[in-house]
Coordinates of C-alpha atoms in Angstrom, one line a residue:
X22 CA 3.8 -73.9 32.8
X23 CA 4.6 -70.9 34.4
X24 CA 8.0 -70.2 32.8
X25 CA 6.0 -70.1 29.9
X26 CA 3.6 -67.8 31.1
X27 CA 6.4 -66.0 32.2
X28 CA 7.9 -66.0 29.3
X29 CA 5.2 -65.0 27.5
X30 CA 4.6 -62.0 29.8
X31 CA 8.3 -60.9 28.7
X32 CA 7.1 -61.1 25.4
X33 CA 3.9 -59.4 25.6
X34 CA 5.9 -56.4 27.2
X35 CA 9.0 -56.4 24.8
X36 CA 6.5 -56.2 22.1
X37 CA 4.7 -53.4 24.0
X38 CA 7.7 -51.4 24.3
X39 CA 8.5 -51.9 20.2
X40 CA 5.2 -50.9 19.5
X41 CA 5.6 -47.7 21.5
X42 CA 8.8 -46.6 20.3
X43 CA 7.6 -47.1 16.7
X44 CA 4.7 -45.0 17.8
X45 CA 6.5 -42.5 19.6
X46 CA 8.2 -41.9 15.9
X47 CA 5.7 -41.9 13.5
X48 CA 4.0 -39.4 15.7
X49 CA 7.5 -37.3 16.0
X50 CA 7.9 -37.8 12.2
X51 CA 4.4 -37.0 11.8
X52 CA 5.2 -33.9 13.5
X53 CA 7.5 -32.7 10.4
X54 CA 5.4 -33.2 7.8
X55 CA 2.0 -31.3 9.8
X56 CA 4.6 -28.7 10.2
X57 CA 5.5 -28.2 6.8
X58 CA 1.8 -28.1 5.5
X59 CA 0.5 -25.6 8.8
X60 CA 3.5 -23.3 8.0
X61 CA 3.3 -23.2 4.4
X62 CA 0.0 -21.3 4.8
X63 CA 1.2 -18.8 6.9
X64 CA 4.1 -16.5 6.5
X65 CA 3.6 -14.3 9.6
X66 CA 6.7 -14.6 11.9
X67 CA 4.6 -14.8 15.5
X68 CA 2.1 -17.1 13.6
X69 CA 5.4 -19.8 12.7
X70 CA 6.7 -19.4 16.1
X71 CA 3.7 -20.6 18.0
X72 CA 3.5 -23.4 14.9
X73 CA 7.1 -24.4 15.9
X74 CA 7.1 -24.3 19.5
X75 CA 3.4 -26.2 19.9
X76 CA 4.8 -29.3 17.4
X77 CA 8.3 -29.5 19.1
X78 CA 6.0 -29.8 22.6
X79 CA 4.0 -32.5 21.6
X80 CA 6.8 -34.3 19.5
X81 CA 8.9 -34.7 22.9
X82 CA 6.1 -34.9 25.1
X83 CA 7.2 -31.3 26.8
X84 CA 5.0 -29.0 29.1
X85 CA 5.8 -25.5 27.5
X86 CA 8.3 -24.1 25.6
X87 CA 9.9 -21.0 24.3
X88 CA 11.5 -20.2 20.5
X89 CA 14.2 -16.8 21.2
X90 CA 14.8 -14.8 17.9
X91 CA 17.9 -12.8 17.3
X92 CA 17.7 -9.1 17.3
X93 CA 21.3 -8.4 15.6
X94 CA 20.7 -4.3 15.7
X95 CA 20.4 -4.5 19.7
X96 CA 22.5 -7.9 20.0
X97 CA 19.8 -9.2 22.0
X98 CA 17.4 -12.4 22.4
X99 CA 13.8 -11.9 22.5
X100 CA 10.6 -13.7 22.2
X101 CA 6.8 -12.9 21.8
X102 CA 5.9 -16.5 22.0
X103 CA 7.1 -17.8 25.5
X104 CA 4.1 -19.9 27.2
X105 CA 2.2 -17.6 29.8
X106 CA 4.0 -14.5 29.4
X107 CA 0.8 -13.3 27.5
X108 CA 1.8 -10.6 24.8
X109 CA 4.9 -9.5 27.0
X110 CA 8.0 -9.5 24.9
X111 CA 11.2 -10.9 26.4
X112 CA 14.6 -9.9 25.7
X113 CA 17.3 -10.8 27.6
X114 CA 21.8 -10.3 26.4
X115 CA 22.8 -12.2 23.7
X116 CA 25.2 -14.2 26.3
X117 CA 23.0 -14.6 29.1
X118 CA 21.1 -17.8 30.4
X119 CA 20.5 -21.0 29.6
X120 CA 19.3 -19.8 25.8
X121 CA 22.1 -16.8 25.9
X122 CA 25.0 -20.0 26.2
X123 CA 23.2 -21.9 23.5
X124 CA 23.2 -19.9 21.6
X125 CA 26.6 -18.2 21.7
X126 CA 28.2 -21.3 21.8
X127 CA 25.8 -23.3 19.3
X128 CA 25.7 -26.2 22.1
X129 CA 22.9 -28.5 23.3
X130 CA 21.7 -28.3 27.0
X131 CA 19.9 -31.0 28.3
X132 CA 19.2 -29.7 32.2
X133 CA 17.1 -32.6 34.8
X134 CA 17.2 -29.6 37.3
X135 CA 17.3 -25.9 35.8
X136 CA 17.5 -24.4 39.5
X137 CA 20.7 -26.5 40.2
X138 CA 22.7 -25.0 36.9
X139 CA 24.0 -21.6 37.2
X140 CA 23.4 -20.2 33.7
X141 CA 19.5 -20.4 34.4
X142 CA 17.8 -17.1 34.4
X143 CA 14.7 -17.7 37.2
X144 CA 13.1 -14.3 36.1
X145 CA 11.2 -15.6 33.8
X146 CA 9.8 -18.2 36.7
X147 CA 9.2 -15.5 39.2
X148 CA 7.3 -13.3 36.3
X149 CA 5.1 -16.5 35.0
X150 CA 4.6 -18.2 38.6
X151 CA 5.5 -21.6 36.7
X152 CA 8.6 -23.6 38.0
X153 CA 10.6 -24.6 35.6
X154 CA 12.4 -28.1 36.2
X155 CA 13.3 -30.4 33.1
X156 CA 14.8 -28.0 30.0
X157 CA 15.8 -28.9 26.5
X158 CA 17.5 -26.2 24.8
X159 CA 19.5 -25.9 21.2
X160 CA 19.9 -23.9 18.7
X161 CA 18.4 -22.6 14.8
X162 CA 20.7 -21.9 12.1
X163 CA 20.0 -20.6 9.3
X164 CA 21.2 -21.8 5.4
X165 CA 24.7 -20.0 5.7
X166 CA 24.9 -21.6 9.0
X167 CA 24.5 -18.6 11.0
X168 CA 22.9 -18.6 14.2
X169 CA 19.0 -16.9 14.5
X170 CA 17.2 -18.2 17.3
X171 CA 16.8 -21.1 19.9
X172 CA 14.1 -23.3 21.2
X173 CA 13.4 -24.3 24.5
X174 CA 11.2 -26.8 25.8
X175 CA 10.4 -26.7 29.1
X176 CA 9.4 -29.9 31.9
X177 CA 9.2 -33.1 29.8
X178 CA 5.5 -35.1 31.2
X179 CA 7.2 -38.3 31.6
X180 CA 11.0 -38.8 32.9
X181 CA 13.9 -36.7 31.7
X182 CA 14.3 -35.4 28.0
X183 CA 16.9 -38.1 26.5
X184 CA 19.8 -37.8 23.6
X185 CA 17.5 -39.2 21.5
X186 CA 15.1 -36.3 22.1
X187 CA 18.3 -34.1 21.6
X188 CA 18.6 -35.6 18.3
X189 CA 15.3 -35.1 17.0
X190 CA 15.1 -31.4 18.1
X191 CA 18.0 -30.8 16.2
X192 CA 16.5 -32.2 13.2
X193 CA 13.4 -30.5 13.9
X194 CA 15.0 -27.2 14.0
X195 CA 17.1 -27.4 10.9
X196 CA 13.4 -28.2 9.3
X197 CA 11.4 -25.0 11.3
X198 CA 14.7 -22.8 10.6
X199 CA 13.4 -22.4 6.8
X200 CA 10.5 -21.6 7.4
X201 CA 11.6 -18.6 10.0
X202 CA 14.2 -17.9 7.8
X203 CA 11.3 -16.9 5.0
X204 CA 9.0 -15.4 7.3
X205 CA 11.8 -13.1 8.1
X206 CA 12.5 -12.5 4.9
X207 CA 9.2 -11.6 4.3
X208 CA 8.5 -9.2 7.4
X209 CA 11.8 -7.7 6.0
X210 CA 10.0 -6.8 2.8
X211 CA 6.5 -5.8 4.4
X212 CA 8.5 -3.6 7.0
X213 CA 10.6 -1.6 3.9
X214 CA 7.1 -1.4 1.8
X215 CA 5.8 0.3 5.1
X216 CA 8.7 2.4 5.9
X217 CA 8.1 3.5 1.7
X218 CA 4.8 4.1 2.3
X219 CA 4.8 6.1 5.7
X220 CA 8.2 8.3 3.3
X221 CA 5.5 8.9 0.7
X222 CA 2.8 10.5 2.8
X223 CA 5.2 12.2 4.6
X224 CA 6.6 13.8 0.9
X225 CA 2.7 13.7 0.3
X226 CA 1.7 16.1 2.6
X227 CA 4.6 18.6 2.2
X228 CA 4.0 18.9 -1.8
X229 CA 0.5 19.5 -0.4
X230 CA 2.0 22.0 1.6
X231 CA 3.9 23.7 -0.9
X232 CA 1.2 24.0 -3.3
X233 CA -1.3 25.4 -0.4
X234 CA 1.8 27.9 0.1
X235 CA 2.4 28.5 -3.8
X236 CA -1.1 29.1 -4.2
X237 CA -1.4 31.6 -1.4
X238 CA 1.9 33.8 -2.3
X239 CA 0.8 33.7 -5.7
X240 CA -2.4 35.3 -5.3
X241 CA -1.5 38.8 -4.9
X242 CA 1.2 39.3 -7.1
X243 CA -1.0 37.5 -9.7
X244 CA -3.8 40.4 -9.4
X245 CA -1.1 43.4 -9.0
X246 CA 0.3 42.0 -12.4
X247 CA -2.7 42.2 -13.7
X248 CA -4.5 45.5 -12.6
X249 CA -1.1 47.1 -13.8
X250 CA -1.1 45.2 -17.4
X251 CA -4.5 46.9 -17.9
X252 CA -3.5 50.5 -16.6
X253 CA -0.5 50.1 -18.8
X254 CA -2.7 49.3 -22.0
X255 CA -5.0 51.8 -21.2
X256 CA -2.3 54.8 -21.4
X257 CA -0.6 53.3 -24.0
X258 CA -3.7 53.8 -25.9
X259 CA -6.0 56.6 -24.7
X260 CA -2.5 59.0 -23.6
X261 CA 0.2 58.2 -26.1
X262 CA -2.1 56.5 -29.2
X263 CA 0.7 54.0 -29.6
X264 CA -0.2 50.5 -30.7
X265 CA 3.5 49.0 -31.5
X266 CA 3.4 47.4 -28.1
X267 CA 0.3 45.8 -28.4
X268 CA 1.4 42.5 -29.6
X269 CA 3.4 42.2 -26.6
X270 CA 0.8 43.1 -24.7
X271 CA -1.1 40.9 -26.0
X272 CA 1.1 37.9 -25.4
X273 CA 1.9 39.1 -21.7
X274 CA -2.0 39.0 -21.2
X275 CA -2.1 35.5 -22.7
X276 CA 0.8 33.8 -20.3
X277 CA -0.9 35.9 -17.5
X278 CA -4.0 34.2 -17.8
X279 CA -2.1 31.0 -17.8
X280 CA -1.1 31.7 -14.6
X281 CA -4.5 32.8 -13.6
X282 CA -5.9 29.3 -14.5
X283 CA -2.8 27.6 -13.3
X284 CA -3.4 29.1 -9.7
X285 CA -7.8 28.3 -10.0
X286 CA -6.8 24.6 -10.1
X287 CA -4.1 25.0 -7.3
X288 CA -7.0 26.6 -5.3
X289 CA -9.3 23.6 -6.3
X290 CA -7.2 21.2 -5.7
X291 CA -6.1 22.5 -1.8
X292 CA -9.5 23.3 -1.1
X293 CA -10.7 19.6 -1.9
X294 CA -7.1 18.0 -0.5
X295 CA -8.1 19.7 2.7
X296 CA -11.7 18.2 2.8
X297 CA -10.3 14.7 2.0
X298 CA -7.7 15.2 4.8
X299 CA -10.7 16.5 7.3
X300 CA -12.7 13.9 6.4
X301 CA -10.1 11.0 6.8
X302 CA -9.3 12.5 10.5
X303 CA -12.7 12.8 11.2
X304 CA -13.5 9.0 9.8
X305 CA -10.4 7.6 12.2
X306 CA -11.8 9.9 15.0
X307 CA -15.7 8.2 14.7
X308 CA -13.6 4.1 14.1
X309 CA -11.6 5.1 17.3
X310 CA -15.0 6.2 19.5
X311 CA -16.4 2.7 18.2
X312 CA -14.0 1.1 20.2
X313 CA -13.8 3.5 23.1
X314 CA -17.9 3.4 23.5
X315 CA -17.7 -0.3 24.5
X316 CA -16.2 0.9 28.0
X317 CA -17.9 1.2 30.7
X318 CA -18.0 3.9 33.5
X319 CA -16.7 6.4 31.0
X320 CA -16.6 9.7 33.2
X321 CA -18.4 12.9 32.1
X322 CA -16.0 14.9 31.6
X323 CA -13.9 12.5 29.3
X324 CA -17.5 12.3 27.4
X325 CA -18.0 16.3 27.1
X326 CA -14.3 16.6 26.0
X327 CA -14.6 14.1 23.3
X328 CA -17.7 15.6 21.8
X329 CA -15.7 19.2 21.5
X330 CA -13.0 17.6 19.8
X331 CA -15.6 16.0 17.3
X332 CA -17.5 19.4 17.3
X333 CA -14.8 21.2 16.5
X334 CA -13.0 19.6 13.6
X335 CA -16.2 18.9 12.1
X336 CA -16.1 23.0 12.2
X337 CA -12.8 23.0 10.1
X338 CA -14.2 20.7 7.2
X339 CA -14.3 23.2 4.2
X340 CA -17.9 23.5 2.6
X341 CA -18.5 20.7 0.3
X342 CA -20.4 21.6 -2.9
X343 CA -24.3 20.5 -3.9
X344 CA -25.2 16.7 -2.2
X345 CA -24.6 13.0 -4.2
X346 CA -27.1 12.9 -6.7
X347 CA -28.0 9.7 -9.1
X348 CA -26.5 10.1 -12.2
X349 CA -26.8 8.9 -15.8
X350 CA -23.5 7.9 -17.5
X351 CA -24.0 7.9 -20.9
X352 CA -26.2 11.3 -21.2
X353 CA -23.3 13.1 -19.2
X354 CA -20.5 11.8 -21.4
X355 CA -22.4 12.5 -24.6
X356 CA -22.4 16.1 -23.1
X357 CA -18.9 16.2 -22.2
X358 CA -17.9 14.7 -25.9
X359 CA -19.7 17.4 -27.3
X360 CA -18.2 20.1 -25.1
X361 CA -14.6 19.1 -26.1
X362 CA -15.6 19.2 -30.1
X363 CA -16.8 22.6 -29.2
X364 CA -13.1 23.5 -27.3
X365 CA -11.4 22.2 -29.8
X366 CA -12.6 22.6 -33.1
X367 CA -9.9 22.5 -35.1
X368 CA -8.7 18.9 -34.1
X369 CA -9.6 16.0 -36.6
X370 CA -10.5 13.4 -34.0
X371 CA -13.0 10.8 -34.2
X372 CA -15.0 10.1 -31.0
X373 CA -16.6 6.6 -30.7
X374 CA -19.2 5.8 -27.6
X375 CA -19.8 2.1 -27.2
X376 CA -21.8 -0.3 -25.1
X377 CA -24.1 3.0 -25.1
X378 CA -26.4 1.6 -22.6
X379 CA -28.0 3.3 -19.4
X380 CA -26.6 3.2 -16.4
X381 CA -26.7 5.4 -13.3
X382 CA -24.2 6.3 -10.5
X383 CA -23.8 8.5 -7.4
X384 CA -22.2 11.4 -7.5
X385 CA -21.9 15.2 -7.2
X386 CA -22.8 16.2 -10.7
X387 CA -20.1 18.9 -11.2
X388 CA -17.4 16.5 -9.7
X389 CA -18.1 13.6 -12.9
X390 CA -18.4 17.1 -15.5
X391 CA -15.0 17.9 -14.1
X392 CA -13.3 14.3 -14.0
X393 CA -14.5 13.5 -17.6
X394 CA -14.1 17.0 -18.9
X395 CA -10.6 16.4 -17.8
X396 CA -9.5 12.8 -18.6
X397 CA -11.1 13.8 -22.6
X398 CA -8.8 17.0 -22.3
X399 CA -5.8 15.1 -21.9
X400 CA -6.5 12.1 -24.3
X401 CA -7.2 14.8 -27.0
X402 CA -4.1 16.7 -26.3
X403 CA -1.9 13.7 -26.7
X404 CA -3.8 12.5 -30.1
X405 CA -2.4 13.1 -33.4
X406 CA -5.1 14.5 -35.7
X407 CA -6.4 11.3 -37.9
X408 CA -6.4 9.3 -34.7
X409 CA -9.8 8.5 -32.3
X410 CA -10.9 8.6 -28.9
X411 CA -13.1 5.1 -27.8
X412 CA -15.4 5.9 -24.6
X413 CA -17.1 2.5 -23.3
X414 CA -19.0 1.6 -20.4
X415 CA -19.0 -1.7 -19.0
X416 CA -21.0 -2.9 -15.7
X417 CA -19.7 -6.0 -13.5
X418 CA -21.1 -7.2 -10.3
X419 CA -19.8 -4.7 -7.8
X420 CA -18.7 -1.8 -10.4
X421 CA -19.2 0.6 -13.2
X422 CA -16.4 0.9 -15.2
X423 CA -16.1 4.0 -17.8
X424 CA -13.0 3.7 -20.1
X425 CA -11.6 6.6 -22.4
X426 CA -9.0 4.9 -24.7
X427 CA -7.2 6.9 -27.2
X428 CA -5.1 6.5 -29.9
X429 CA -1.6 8.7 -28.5
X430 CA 1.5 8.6 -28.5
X431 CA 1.1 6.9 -25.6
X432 CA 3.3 7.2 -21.9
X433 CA 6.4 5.2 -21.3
X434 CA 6.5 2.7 -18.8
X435 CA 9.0 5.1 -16.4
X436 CA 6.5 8.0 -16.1
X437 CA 3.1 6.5 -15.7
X438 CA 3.7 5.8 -12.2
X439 CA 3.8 9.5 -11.6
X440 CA 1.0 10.5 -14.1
X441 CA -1.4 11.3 -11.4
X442 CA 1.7 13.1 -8.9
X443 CA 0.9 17.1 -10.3
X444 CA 3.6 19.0 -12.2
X445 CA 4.5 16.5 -13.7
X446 CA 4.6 16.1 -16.9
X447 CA 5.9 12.6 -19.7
X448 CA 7.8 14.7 -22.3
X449 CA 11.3 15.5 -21.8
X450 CA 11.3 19.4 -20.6
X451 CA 13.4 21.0 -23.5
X452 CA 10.7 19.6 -26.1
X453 CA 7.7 20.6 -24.4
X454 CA 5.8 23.5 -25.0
X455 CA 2.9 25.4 -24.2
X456 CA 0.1 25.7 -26.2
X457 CA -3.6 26.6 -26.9
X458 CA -5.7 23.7 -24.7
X459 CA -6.7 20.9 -26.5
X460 CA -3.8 21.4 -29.3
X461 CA -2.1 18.1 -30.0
X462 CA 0.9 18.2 -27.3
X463 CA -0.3 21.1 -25.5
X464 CA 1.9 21.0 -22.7
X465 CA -0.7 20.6 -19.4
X466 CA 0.6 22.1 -16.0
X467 CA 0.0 18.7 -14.5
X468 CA -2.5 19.5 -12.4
X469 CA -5.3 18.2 -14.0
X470 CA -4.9 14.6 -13.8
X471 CA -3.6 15.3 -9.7
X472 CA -7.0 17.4 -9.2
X473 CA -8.8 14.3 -10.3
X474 CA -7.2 11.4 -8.1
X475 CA -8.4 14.0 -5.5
X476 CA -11.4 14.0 -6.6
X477 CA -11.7 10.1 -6.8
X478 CA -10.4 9.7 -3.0
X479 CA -12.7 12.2 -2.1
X480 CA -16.0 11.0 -4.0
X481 CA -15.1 6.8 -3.8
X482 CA -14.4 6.4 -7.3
X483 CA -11.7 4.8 -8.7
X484 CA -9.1 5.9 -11.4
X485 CA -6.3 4.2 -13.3
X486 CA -4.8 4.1 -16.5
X487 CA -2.9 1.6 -18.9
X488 CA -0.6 3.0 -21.5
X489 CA 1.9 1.7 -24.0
X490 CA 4.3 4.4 -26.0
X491 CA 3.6 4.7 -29.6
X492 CA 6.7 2.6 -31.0
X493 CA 7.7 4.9 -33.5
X494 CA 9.0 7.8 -31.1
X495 CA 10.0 5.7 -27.9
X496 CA 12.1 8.4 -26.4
X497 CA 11.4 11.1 -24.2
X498 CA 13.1 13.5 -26.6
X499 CA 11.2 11.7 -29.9
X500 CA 8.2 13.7 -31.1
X501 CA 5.6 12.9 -33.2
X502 CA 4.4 15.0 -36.1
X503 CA 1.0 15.4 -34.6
X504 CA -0.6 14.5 -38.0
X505 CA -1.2 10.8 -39.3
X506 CA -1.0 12.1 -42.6
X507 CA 2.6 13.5 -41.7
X508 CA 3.9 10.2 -40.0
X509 CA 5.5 8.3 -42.6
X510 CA 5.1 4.6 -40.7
X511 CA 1.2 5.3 -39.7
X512 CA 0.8 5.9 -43.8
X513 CA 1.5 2.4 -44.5
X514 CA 1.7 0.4 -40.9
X515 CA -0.9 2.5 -39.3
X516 CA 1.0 1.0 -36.2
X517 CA 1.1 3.7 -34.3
X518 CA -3.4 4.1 -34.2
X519 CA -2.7 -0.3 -33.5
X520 CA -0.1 -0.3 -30.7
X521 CA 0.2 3.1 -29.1
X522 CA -2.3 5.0 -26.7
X523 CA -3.3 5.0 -23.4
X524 CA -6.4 4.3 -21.7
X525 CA -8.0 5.6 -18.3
X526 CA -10.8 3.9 -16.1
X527 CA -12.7 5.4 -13.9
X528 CA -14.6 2.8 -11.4
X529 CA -17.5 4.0 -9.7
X530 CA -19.2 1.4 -6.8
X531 CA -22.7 -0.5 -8.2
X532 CA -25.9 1.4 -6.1
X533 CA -27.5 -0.9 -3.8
X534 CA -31.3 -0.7 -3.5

């Protein structure tokens, strides 16, 4: 009876024991697959790490654990994500320690006693107060089989970490290593989109720079030019009775005033550059006091400096014109259609306004007569005659949308992106000319359309523009007639009025109630 008992017992426990091991690896193979599917929805390098090092801890029943990257640049170590360091980074030689040797010579270390192996760095220990004692450590590899990191995992709960566990943190890492491997790639990509971005402000701020400087210097030279034109005329006329010269008098005069205007929208455009620089360092200055407010025991004197410093850039904000006002759309485009019929009368354009319903924005007044004064100007100056202009407004949940789509010749894919940059212009320079504004092609400064995306950071409206090049002239150096009725292809196709043109949208916010 009781060898049976016994032997049931032996049973009992052997089946115990299966029943654990084939726990033990569901739950580690379990581990794998939860990895995959918490990973895939987050790319961020820190955010994997953690990911990695919290599934490898509870597949092998560790304590802690911490996952070392490779900085190649430095040829150092380091990790963000080491169990009670906090947000302290760690970098230690590529060859030193416990993770140093793993990783240098792509070998497993399986340690019952860190303290008693030489290679282990007890700095870490002394910074964290924990005591290390059990350690697991191997290596990731990426898929060309180089080395990028290692893992270590750190005081195993029950007994000693075995070859088997060995075995399955290998496996495990392979698995993880894709995913760090394409986080990596991706922090690569956000890190050169930033470093592209910071490059643009930076070339940003000096063509502001240069224009604020251009604009200045050109200022007197300008009205000397000008006050001597008009002596000259004067005694060429009254003194000497000679009127041979004034043709070219007259066409000096006329590329002086060019000048004139061209310098009046340099001015604008620094004057309201300058307020939408003020204004962004003034809205960082009142985010950053949000967060300084919340301390306590702030002293005095901290307080009354801080208030100056406010005070006082608020006194180098450049006087903005009349307040926001609510505005109707479609009475103010009406006006501005009929103001460009009235500039250029001598253009056969046809000027369509759809969805002609009511609806009202916030804005300064003058800033909307300038932005769709401006945006017509150009889409009439890049019309042939026989084509149309198409003005629509269109209202969405959080958005008013006005687009002005003409019939053009339309901008190539290569030069939209700079459109809105200033001095810049889509035609190739050796066939653009200057001419009367609101002629067909009349060769713009480029300033215009900059002035405007000003205006639009400035005011919170949007603006962008879709274009696609008429396909009958889809080079830079092509140029078109100007005249339906002189384009051969539009005379029968008409696909130039179909297929070519270019719209812009400006986006204004909904008013709330």
């Amino acid at each position: 009876m009781t060898s049976e008992m016994d032997r049931g017992l032996r049973i009992t426990e052997h089946a115990s024991r299966v029943l654990d091991q084939m726990n033990k690896q569901y739950r580690r193979l379990f581990s794998l697959v939860e990895l995959g599917n918490i990973i895939a929805l987050d790319l961020l390098i820190d955010a994997i790490l953690v990911q990695i090092g919290t599934k490898a801890c509870d597949a092998l029943g560790a304590d802690r654990y911490s996952v070392f990257l490779y900085d190649e640049a430095a040829h150092e170590l380091f990790t963000t994500v080491a169990l009670g360091m906090g947000n302290r980074q760690i970098r230690i030689p590529v060859d030193s320690g416990i993770a140093g040797h793993c990783f240098t010579t792509g070998e497993t270390i399986n340690l019952r006693n860190a303290y008693r192996d030489d290679r282990f760095n007890r700095e870490v220990d002394s910074l964290t107060g924990y005591k290390t004692k059990t350690l697991l450590s191997t290596t990731f590899y990426n898929r060309l089989r180089k080395p990028i990191g290692v893992v270590q995992l750190l005081n195993k709960k029950k007994g000693f970490f075995t070859k088997e566990d060995e075995v399955f943190l290998q496996t495990f890492n392979n698995y993880a290593a894709v995913f760090i491997e394409m986080a990596q790639l991706q922090k690569a990509r956000f890190d050169a989109m930033e470093r592209s971005r910071q490059e643009l402000e930076r070339l940003n701020r000096v063509k502001n720079k240069a224009l604020d400087h251009l604009s200045h210097e050109l200022k007197t030279p300008l009205a000397v030019t000008q006050g001597s034109l008009r002596i000259l005329k004067k005694r060429l006329g009254t003194k000497y009775n000679d009127t041979s010269f004034d043709p070219l008098i007259e066409y000096m005069e006329g590329n002086l005033q060019r000048l004139l205007a061209m310098h009046q929208e340099a001015e604008k455009i620094v004057t309201v550059t300058h307020e939408l620089e003020s204004g962004i360092a003034l809205g960082d200055l009142e985010r950053l006091w949000r967060r300084v407010e919340d301390f306590t025991g702030i002293p005095p004197a901290v307080l009354s400096h801080w208030y100056e410093v406010k005070a006082w850039m608020l006194g180098q904000l450049p006087g903005v014109p009349v307040s926001r006002r609510r505005v109707e759309l479609l009475k103010n485009i009406q006006a501005a259609v009929n103001r460009a019929r009235l500039l250029g009368p001598r253009r056969r354009i046809q000027f369509e306004i759809h969805n002609g319903r009511s609806h009202w924005v916030e804005i300064i007044p003058e800033v909307l007569k300038d932005t769709l004064d401006g945006i017509l100007k150009n889409a009439i100056e890049n019309t042939p005659d026989g084509g149309s202009i198409r003005i629509s407004i269109k209202k969405e949940a959080a958005k008013i949308t006005i687009e002005i789509k003409d019939t053009g010749v339309g901008i190539r894919d290569d030069n939209l992106q700079f459109i809105f940059d200033g001095l810049y212009h889509a035609e190739a320079t050796d066939v653009y000319s200057s001419k009367r504004p609101y002629e067909f092609a009349a060769g713009g400064k480029g300033l215009n359309l900059f002035r405007l995306k000003t205006y639009g950071q400035q005011f919170g409206f949007g603006l962008r523009v879709k274009s696609k090049r008429c396909p009958g002239i889809p080079g830079e150096e092509d140029a078109c007639p100007g005249d339906l009725a002189l384009c051969d292809p539009a005379k029968t196709s008409h696909y130039c009025v179909r297929e070519g043109g270019t719209s812009f949208f400006i986006e204004f916010p909904v008013i709330r109630a």
